[in-house]
PDB file of C-alpha atoms in Angstrom:
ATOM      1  CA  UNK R  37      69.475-163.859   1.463  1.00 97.00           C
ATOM      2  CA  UNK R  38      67.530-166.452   3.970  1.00 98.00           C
ATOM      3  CA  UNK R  39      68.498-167.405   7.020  1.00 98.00           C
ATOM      4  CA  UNK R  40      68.132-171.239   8.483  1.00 98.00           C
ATOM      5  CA  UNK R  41      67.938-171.479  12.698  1.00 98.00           C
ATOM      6  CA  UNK R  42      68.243-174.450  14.530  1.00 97.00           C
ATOM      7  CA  UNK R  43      67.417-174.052  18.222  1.00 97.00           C
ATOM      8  CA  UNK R  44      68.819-177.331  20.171  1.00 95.00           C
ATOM      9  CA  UNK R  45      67.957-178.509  23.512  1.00 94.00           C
ATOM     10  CA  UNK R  46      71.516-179.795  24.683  1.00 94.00           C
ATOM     11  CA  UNK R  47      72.645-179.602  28.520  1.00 93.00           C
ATOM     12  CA  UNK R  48      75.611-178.218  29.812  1.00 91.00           C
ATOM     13  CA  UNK R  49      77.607-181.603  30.153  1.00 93.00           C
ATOM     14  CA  UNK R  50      77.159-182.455  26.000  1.00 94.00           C
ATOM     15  CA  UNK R  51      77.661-179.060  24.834  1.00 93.00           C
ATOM     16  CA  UNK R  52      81.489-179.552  24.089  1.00 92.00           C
ATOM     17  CA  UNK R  53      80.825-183.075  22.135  1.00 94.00           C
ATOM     18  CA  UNK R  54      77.930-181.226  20.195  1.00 92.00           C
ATOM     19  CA  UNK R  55      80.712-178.440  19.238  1.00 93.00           C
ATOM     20  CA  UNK R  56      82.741-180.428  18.066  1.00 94.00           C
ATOM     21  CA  UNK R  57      80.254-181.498  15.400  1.00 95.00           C
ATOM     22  CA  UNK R  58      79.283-178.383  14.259  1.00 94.00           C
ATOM     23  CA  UNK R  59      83.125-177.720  13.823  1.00 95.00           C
ATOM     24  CA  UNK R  60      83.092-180.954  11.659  1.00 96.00           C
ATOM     25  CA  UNK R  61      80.190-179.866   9.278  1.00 97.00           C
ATOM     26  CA  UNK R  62      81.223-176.005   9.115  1.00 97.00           C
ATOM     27  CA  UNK R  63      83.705-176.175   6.240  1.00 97.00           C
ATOM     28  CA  UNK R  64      82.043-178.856   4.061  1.00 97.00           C
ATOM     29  CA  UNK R  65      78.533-177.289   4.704  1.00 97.00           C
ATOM     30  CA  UNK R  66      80.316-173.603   3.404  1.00 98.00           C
ATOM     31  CA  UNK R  67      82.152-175.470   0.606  1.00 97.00           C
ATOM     32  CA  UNK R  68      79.406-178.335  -0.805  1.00 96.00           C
ATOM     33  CA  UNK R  69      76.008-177.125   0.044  1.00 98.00           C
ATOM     34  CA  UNK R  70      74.104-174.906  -2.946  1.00 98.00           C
ATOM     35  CA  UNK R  71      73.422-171.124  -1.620  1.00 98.00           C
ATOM     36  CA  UNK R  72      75.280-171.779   1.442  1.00 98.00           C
ATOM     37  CA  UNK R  73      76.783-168.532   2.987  1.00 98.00           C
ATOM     38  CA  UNK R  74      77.691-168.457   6.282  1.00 98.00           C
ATOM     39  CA  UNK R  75      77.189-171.176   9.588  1.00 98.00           C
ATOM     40  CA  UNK R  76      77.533-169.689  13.518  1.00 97.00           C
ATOM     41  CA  UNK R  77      76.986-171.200  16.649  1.00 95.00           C
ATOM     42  CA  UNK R  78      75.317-169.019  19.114  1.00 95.00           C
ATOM     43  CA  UNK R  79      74.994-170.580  22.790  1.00 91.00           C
ATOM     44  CA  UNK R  80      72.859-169.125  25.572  1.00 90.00           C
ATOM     45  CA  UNK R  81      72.476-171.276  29.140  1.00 88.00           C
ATOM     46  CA  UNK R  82      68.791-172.194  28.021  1.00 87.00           C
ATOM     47  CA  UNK R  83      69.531-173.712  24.501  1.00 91.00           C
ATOM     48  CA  UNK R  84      72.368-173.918  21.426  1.00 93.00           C
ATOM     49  CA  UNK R  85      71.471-172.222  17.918  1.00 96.00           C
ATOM     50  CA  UNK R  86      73.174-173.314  14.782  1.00 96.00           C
ATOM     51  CA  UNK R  87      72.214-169.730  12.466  1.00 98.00           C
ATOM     52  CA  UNK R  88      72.962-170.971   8.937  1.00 98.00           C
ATOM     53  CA  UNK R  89      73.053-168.056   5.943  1.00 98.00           C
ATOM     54  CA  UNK R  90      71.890-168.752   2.117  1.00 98.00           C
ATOM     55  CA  UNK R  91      71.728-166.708  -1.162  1.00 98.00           C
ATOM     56  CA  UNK R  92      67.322-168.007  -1.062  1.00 98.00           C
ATOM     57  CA  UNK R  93      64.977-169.843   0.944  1.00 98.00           C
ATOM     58  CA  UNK R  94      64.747-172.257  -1.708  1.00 98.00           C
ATOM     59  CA  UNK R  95      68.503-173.454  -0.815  1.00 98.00           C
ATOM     60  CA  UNK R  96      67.724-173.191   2.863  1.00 98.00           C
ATOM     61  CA  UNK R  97      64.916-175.733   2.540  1.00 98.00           C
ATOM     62  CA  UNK R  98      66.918-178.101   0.088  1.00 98.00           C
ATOM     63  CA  UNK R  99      69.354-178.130   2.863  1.00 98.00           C
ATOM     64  CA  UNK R 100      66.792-179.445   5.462  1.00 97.00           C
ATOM     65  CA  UNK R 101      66.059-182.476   2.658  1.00 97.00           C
ATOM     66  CA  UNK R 102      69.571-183.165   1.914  1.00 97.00           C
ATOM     67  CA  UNK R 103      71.812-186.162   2.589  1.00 96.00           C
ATOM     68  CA  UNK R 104      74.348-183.879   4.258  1.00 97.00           C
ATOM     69  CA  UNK R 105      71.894-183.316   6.623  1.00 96.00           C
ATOM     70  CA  UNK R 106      69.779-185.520   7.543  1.00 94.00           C
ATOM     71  CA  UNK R 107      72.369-188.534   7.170  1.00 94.00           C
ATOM     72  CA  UNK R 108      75.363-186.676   8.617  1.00 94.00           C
ATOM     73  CA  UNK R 109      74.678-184.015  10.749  1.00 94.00           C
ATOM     74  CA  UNK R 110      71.280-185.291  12.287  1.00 93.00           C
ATOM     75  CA  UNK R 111      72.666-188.288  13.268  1.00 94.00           C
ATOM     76  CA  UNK R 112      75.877-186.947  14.985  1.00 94.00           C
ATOM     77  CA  UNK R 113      74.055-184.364  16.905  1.00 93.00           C
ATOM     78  CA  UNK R 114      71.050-186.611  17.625  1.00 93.00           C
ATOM     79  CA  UNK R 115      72.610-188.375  20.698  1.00 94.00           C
ATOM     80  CA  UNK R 116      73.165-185.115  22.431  1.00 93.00           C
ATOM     81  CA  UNK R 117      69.826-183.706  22.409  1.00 92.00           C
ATOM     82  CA  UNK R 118      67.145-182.852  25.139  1.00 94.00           C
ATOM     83  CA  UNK R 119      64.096-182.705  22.625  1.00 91.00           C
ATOM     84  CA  UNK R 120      63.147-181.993  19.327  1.00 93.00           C
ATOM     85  CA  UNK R 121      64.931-179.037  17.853  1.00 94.00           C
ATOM     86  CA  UNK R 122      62.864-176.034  16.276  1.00 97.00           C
ATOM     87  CA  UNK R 123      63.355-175.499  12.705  1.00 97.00           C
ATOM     88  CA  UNK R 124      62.685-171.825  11.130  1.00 98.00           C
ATOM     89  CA  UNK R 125      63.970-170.186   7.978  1.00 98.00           C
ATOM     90  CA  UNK R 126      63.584-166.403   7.478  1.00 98.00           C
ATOM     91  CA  UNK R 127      63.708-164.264   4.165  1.00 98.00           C
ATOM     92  CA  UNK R 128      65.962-161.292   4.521  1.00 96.00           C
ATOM     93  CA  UNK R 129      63.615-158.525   3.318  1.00 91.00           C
TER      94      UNK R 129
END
């Protein structure tokens, strides 16, 4: 099992539009993308995490290369952030 966090810089005021993306990509990401296991949002007042679960790191870093993602997603979400988001995967030990 790995783990793929996205920390987002997104203000109060876009937080609803940038929902509604992740609600777009949630079933096709669980359904299409190799490994994947699980997607939650997690929002604190200082940022927005997108926590996504896979059966290996390998598929977790695919991910990060893959159309889905950096066509789709990316680009939706782009418009609504504050900076550049930080990227980490972890390996479940």
């Amino acid at each position: 099992m790995a783990y793929l966090e996205i920390t987002l810089k997104v203000s109060a005021a876009n937080r609803a539009a940038a929902a509604e993306v992740y609600k777009k990509y949630k079933d096709p990401f669980l359904k299409q993308i190799k490994g994947a296991k699980s997607k939650e949002l997690l929002i604190r007042d200082e940022d927005v995490q997108v926590l996504h679960g896979f059966a290996s790191v390998a598929d977790a870093s695919a991910y990060l290369e893959s159309d889905f993602f950096t066509q789709d997603v990316v680009n939706e979400l782009q418009p609504y952030f504050d900076g550049a988001p930080d990227v980490r995967i972890y390996d479940v030990a």
